[in-house]
Short mmCIF file of C-alpha atoms and ligand atoms in Angstrom, two decimals:
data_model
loop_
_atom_site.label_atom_id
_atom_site.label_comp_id
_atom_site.label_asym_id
_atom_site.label_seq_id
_atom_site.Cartn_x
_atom_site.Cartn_y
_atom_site.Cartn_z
CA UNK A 318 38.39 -0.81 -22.51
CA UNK A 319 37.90 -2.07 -18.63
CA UNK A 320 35.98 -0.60 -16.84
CA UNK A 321 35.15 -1.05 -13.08
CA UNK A 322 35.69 -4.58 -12.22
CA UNK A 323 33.21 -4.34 -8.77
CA UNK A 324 30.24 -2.49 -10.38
CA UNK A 325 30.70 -4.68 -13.53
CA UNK A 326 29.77 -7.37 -11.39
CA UNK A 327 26.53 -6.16 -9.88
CA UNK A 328 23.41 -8.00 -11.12
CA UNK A 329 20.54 -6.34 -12.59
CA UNK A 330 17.36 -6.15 -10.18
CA UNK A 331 15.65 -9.36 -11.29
CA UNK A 332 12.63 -7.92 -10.04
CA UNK A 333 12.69 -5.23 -12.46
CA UNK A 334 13.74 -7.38 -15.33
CA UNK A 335 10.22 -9.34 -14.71
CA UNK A 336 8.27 -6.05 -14.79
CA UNK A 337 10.52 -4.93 -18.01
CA UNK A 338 8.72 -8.22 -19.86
CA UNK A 339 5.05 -7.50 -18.21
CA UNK A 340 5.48 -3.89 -19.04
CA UNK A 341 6.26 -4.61 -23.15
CA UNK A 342 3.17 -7.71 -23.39
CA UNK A 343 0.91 -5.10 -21.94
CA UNK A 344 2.47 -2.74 -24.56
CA UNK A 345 1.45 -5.19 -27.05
CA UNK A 346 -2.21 -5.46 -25.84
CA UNK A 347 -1.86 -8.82 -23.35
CA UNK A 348 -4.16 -8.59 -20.91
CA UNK A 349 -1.52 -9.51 -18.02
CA UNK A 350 -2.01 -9.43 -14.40
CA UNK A 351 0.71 -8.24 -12.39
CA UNK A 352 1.74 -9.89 -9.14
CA UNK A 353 5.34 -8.59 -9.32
CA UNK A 354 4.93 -5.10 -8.42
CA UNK A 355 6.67 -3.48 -4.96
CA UNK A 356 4.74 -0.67 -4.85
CA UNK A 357 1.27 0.07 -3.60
CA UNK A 358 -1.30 0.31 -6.21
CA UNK A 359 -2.99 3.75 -4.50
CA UNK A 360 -2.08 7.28 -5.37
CA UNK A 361 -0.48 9.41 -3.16
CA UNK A 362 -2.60 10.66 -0.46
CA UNK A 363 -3.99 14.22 -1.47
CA UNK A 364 -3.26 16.60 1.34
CA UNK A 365 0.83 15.41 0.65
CA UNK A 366 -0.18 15.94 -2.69
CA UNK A 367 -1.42 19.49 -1.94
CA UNK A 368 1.52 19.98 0.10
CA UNK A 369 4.18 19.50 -2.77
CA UNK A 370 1.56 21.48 -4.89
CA UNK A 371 1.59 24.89 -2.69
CA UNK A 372 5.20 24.47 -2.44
CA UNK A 373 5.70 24.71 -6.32
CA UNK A 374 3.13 27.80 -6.61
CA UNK A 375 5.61 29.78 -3.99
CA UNK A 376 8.86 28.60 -6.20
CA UNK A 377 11.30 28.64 -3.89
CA UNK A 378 12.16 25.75 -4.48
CA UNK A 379 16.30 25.91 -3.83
CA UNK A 380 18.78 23.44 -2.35
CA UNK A 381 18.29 22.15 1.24
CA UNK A 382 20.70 21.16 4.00
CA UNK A 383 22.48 17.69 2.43
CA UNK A 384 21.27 15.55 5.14
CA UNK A 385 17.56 16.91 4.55
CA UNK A 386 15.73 20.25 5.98
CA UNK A 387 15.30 20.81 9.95
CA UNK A 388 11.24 20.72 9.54
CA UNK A 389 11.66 16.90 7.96
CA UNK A 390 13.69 15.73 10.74
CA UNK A 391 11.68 17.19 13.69
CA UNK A 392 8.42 15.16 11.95
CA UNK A 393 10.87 12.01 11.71
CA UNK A 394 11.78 12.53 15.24
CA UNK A 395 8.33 13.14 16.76
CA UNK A 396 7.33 9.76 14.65
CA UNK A 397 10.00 7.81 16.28
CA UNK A 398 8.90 9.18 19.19
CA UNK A 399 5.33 8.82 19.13
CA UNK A 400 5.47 4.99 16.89
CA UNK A 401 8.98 3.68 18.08
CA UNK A 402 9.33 5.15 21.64
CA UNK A 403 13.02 5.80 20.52
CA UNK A 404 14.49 9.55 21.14
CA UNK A 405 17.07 11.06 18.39
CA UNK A 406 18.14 14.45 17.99
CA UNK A 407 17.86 16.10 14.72
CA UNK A 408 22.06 15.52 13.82
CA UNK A 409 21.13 11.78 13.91
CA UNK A 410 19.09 11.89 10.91
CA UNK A 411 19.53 11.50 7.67
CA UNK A 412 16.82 12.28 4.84
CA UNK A 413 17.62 10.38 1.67
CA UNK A 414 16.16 9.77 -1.62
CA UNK A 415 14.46 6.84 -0.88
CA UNK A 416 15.27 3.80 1.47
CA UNK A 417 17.34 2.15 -1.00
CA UNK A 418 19.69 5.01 -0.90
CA UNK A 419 19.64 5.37 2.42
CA UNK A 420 21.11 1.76 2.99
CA UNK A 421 23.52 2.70 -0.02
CA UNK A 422 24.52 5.36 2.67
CA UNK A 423 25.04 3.00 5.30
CA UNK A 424 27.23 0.34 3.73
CA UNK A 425 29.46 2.70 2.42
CA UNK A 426 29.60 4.32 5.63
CA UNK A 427 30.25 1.27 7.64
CA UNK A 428 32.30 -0.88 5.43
CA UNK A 429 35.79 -1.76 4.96
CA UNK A 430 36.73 -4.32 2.11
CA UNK A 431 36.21 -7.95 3.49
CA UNK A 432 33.55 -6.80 6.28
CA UNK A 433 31.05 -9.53 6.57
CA UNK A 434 27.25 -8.38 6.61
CA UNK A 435 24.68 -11.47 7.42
CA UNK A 436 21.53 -11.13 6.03
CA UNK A 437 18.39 -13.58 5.97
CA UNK A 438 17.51 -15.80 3.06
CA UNK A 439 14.71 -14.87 1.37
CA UNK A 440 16.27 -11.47 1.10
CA UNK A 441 14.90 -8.75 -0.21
CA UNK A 442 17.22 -8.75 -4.11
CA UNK A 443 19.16 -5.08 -3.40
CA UNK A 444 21.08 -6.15 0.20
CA UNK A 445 23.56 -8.63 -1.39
CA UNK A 446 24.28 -6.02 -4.23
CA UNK A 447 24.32 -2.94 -2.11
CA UNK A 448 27.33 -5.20 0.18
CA UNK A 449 29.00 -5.80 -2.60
CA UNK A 450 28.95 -2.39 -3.91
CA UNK A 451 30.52 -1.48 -0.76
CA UNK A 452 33.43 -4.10 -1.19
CA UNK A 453 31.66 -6.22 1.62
CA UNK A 454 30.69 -9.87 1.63
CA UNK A 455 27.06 -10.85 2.17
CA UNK A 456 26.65 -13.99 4.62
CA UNK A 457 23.48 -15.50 4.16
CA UNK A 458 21.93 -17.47 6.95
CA UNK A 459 19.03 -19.53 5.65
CA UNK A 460 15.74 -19.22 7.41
CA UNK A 461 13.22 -21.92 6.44
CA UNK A 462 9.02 -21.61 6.33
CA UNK A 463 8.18 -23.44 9.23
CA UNK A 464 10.28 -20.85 11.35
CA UNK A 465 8.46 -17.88 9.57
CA UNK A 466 11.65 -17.51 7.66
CA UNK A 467 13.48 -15.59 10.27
CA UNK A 468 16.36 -16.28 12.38
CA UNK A 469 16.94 -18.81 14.69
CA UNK A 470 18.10 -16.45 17.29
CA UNK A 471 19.46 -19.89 19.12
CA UNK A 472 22.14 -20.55 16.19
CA UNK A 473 22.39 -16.56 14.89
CA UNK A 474 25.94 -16.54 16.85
CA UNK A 475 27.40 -19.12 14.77
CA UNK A 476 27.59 -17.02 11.75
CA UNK A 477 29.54 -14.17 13.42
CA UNK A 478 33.25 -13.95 12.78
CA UNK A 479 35.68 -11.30 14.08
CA UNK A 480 35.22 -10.10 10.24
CA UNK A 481 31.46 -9.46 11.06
CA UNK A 482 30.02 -5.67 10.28
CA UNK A 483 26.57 -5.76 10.65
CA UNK A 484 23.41 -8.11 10.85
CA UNK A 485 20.28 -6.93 8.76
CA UNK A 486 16.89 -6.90 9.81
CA UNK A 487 14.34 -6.22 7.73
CA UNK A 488 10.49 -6.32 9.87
CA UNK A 489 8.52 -6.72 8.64
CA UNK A 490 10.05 -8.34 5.74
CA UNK A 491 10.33 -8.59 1.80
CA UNK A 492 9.87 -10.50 0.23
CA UNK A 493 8.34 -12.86 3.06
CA UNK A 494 6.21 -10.65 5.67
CA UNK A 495 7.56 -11.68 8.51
CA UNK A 496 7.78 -9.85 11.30
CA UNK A 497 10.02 -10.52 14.41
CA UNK A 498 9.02 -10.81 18.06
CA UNK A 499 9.93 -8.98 21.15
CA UNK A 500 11.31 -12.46 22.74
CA UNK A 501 13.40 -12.69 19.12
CA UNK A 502 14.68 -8.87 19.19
CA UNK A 503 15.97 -9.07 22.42
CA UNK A 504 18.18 -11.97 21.86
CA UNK A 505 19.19 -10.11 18.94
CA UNK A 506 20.26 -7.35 20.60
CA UNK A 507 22.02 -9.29 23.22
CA UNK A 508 24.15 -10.88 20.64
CA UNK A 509 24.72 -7.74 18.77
CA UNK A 510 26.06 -5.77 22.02
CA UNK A 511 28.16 -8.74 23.31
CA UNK A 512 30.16 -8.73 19.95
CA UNK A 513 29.61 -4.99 19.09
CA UNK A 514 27.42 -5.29 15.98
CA UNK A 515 25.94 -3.26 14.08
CA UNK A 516 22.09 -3.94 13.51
CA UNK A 517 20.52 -2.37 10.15
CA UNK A 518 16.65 -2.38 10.72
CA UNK A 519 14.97 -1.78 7.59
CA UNK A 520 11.60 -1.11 9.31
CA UNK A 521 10.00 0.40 5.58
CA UNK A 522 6.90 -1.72 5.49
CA UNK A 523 6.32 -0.46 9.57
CA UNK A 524 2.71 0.64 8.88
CA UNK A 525 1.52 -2.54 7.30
CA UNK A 526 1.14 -4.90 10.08
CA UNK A 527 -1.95 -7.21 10.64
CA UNK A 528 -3.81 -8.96 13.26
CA UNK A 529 -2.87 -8.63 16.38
CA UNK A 530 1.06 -8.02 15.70
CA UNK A 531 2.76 -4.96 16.64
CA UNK A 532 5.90 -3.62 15.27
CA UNK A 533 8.59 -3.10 17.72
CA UNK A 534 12.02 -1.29 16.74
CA UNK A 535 15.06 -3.20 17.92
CA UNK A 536 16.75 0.49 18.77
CA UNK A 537 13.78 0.76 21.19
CA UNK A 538 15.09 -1.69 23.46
CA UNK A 539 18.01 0.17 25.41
CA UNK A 540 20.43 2.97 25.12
CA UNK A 541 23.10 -0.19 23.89
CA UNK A 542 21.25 -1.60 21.30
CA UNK A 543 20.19 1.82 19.93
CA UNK A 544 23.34 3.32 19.81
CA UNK A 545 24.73 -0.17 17.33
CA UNK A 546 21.11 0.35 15.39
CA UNK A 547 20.90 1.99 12.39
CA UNK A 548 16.90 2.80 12.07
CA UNK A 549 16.04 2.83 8.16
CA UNK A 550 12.35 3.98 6.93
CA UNK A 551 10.72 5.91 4.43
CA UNK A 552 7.64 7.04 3.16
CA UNK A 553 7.11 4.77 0.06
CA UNK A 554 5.00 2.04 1.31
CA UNK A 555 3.38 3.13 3.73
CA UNK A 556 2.22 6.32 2.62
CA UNK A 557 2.34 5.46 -0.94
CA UNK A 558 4.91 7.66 -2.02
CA UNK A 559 7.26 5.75 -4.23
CA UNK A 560 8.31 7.80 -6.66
CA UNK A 561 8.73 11.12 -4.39
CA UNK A 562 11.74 9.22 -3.49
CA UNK A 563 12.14 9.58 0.32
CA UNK A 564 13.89 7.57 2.99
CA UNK A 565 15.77 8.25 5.99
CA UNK A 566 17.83 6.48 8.46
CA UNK A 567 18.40 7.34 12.34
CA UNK A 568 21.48 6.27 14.38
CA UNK A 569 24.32 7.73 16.16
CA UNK A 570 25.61 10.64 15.38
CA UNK A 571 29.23 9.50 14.00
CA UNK A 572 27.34 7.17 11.69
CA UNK A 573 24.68 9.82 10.71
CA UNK A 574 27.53 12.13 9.91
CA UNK A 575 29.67 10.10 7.79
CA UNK A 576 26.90 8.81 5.11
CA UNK A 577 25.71 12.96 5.82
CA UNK A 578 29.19 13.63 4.23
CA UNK A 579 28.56 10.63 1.78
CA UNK A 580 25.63 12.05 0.30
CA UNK A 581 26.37 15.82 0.09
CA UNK A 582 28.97 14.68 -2.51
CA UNK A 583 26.88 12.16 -4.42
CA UNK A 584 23.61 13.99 -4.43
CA UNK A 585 22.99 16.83 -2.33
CA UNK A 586 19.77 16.75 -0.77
CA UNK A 587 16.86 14.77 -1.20
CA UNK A 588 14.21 16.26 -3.58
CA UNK A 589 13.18 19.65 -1.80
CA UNK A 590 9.64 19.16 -3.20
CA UNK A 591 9.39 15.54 -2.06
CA UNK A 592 10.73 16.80 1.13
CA UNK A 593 8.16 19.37 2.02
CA UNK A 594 5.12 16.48 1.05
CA UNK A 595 7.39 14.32 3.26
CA UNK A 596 6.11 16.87 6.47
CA UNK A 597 2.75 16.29 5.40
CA UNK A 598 2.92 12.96 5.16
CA UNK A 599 4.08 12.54 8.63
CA UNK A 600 2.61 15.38 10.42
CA UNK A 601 -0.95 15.47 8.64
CA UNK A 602 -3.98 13.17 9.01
CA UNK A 603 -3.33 9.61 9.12
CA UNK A 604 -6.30 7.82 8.21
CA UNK A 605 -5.20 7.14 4.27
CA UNK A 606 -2.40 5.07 6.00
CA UNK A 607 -5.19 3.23 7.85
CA UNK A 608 -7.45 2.96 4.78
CA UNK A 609 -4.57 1.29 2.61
CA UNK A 610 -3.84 -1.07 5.11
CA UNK A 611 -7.27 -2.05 5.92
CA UNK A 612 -7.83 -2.63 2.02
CA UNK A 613 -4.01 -4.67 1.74
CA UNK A 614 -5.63 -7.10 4.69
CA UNK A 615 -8.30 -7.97 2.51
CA UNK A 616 -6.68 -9.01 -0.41
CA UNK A 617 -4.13 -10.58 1.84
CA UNK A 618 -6.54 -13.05 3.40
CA UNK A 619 -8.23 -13.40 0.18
CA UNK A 620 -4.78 -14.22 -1.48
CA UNK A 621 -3.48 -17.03 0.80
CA UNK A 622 -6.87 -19.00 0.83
CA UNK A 623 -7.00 -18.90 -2.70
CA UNK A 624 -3.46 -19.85 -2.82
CA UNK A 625 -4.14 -23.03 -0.65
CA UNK A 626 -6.82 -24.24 -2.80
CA UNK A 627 -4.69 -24.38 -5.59
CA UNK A 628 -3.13 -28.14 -6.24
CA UNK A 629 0.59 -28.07 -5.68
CA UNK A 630 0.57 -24.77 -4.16
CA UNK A 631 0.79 -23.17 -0.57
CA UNK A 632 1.59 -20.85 1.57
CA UNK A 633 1.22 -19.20 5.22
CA UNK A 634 -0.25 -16.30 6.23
CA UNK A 635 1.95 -12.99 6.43
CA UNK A 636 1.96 -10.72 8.89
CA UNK A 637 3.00 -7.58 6.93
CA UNK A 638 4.08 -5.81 3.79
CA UNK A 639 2.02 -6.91 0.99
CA UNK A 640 3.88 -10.28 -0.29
CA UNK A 641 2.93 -13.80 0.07
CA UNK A 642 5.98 -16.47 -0.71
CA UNK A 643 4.39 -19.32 -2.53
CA UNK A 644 5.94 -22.26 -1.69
CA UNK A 645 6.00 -23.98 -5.60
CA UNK A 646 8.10 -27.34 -4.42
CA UNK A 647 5.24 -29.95 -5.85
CA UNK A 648 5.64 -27.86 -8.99
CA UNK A 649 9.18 -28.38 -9.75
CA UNK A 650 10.56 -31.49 -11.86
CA UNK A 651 6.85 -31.42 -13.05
CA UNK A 652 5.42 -30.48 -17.11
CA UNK A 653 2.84 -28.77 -17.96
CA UNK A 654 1.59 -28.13 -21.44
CA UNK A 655 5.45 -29.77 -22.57
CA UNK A 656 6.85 -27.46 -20.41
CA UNK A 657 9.69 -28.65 -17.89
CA UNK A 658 10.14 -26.65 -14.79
CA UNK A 659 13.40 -27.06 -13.05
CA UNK A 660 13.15 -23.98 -10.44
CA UNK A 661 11.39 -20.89 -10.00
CA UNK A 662 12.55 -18.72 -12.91
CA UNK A 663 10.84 -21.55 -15.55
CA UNK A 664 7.64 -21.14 -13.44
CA UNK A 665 7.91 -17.25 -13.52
CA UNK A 666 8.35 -17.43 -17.41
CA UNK A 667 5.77 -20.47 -17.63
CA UNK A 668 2.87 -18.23 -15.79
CA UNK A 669 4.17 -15.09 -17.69
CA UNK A 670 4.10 -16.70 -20.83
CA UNK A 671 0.57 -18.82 -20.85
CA UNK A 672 -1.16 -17.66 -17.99
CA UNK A 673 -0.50 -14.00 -18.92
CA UNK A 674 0.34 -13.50 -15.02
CA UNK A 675 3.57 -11.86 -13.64
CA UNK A 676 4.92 -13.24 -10.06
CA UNK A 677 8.75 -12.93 -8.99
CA UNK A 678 10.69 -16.16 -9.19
CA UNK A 679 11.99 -16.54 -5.36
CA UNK A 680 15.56 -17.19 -6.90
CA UNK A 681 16.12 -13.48 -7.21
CA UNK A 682 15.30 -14.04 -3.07
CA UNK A 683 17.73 -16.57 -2.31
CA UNK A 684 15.21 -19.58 -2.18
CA UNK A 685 14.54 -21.19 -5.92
CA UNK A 686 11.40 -23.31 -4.11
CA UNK A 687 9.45 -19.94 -4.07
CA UNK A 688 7.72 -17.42 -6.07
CA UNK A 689 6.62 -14.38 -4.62
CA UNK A 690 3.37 -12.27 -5.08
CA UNK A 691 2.53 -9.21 -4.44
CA UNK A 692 -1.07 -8.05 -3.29
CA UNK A 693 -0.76 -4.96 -4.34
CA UNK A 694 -3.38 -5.18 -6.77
CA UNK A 695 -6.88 -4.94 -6.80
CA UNK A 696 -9.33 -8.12 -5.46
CA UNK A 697 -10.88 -8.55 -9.17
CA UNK A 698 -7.34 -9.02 -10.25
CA UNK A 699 -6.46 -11.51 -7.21
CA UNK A 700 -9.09 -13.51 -7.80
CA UNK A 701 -8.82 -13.85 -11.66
CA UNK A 702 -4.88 -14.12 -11.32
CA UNK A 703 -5.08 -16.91 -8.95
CA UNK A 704 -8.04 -18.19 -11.48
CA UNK A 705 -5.65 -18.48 -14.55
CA UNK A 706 -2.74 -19.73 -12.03
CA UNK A 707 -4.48 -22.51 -11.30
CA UNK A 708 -6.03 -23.28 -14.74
CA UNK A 709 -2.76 -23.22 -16.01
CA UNK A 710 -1.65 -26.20 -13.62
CA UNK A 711 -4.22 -28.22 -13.37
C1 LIG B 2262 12.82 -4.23 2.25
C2 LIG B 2262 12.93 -2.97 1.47
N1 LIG B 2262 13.80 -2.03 1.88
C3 LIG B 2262 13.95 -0.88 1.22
C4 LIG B 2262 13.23 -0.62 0.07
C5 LIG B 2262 13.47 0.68 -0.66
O1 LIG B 2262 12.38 1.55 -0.67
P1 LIG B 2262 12.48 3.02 -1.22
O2 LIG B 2262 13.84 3.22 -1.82
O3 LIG B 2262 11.39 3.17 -2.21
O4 LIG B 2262 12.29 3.93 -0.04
C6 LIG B 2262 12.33 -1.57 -0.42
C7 LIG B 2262 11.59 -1.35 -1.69
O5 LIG B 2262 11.12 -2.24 -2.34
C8 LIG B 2262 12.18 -2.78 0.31
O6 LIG B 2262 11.31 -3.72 -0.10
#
């Protein structure tokens, strides 16, 4: 029997095949430490928590408008407002089941087969999949450490062809915490407008930023640039609300009301429960947001000195999200223990396997001379992570 020949093709999330393996050991009593995970490692602040709860008690708990409910969209619009300094109407919102599916919205919304979408390398692993899945062809643009991994906004325009959709931007970034300047966006933006672009800002790691950086939205530049941006957010990092499953995406209004249409055929609305916590989450007290981040900065700083100490290993500092690419190029072509590694996915399955510690191979990024971890985890586990990394190399 054949079956679809373009979803055939899409590649499992190696991300999630990593945690698959960590998952069973643990099953089997290993004592592993987990640097792979994407999710923050604190439960969901309680008043959203209440929130969902006193909606359940009431019970009516029914279908809401496809696109999400009025009340969510007014707290999304008074937070891009308030954080972004960027004014949309409620019609130019879209509430989705998570940011993922929100950018599943947008490529099927923008795409026609053969539409080129650049994207950065290290990429976060769903962008070249979600292209695909929209019969579009990912153009990856390599962006190297010692330029923070981002763009060179002086050679950006040499990737653009009349074929050219979109340009992603993900700041701050996965897997590499990067995080773009004003100087950077606006050259963006000026390259996006002269060839009528269309910029995707994944902004979903927006509340953890460190230092002295700020996070500036590339829609909150001018009325041109906001009108090609398609603002994408959500409430799992941040707020530490993976699993409610909630993400939403601001642009114009044509845009907002084609992946609208998209989604009320697909799925409906977003979970109606998730949705009222979402409100919460947005309009209620901040300060968990501030606590989490506070406690991410630590282990952050605590990870990349650690890191540095380490023979063969190093890094730079991040300046949001919780990863830290480990730049593993001493390791490769070496043995340890009889064991050869040739790239990043040996090195995963070397630590996994006799260090009993999980870290992404930075092949599922784009970039085989990396392995990413996450500090989403507490600083015990950091330090006795980094402790058997080492051990294990030495
Ligand atoms: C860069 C980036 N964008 C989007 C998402 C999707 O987040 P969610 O679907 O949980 O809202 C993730 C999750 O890992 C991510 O890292």
């Amino acid at each position: 029997m054949k079956f679809s020949k373009k979803h055939s093709n899409i590649s499992p999330s190696l991300t999630l095949a990593i945690s698959a393996k960590t998952k069973k050991m643990k099953e089997e009593g290993i004592n592993v430490i987990s640097f792979s995970v994407g999710e923050p490692d604190f439960s969901t602040p309680e008043n959203i928590r209440n929130s969902a709860t006193k909606i359940i008690q009431k019970g009516n708990i029914g279908y809401t408008v496809a696109s999400g409910m009025p009340e969510l969209k007014k707290a999304i619009c008074n937070k891009l407002i308030k954080d972004n300094n960027i004014a949309y109407t409620l019609d130019e919102i879209v509430v989705s089941n998570g940011a993922k599916h929100s950018l599943y919205n947008i490529f099927q919304a923008i795409c026609n087969p053969g539409d080129e979408i650049i994207l950065s390398v290290p990429y976060w692993v769903s962008y070249p999949e979600l292209i695909k899945m929209a019969d579009a062809i990912p153009v990856f643009v390599d962006c190297k450490e010692d330029h923070d991994f981002k763009y060179d906004v002086n050679t950006l325009e040499t990737y653009i062809t009349d074929k050219t959709k979109a340009i992603i931007l993900n700041s701050p970034s996965n897997p590499t915490g990067s995080v773009y300047t004003l100087e950077e966006l606006k050259k963006i933006a000026e390259i996006a407008i002269k060839h009528e672009i269309i910029i995707v800002a994944d902004e979903i790691y927006e509340k953890l930023i460190y230092d002295e950086e700020k996070h500036i939205s590339i829609a909150s530049l001018n009325e041109k640039i906001k009108d090609l941006t398609i603002v994408v957010n959500g409430l799992s990092k941040g707020y530490a609300m993976t699993g409610w499953r909630i993400g939403y995406t601001a642009s114009n209004k044509e845009i907002a009301k084609i992946m609208s249409n998209i989604q009320s055929h697909a799925t409906s609305n977003p979970n109606t429960i998730a949705q009222y916590a979402g409100i919460e989450a947005l309009n209620g007290d901040q300060a968990s947001v501030e606590y989490m981040k506070e406690e991410f900065d630590r282990r952050r700083k605590a990870m990349v000195k650690k890191i540095n100490e380490i023979q063969g290993l190093s890094c730079k500092m991040p300046k949001g999200a919780f990863y830290v690419m480990v730049n593993i190029s001493q390791i490769i072509g070496k043995e340890f223990k009889k064991i050869k590694i040739e790239g990043s996915m040996d090195f995963a399955n070397y630590l996994l396997d006799r260090a009993h510690v999980a870290v992404i191979p930075g092949i599922a990024f784009g970039n085989d001379h990396y392995i990413r971890l996450s500090y989403a985890t507490s600083l015990e586990n950091i330090i006795e992570g980094l402790r058997r990394i080492e051990k294990s190399i030495d």
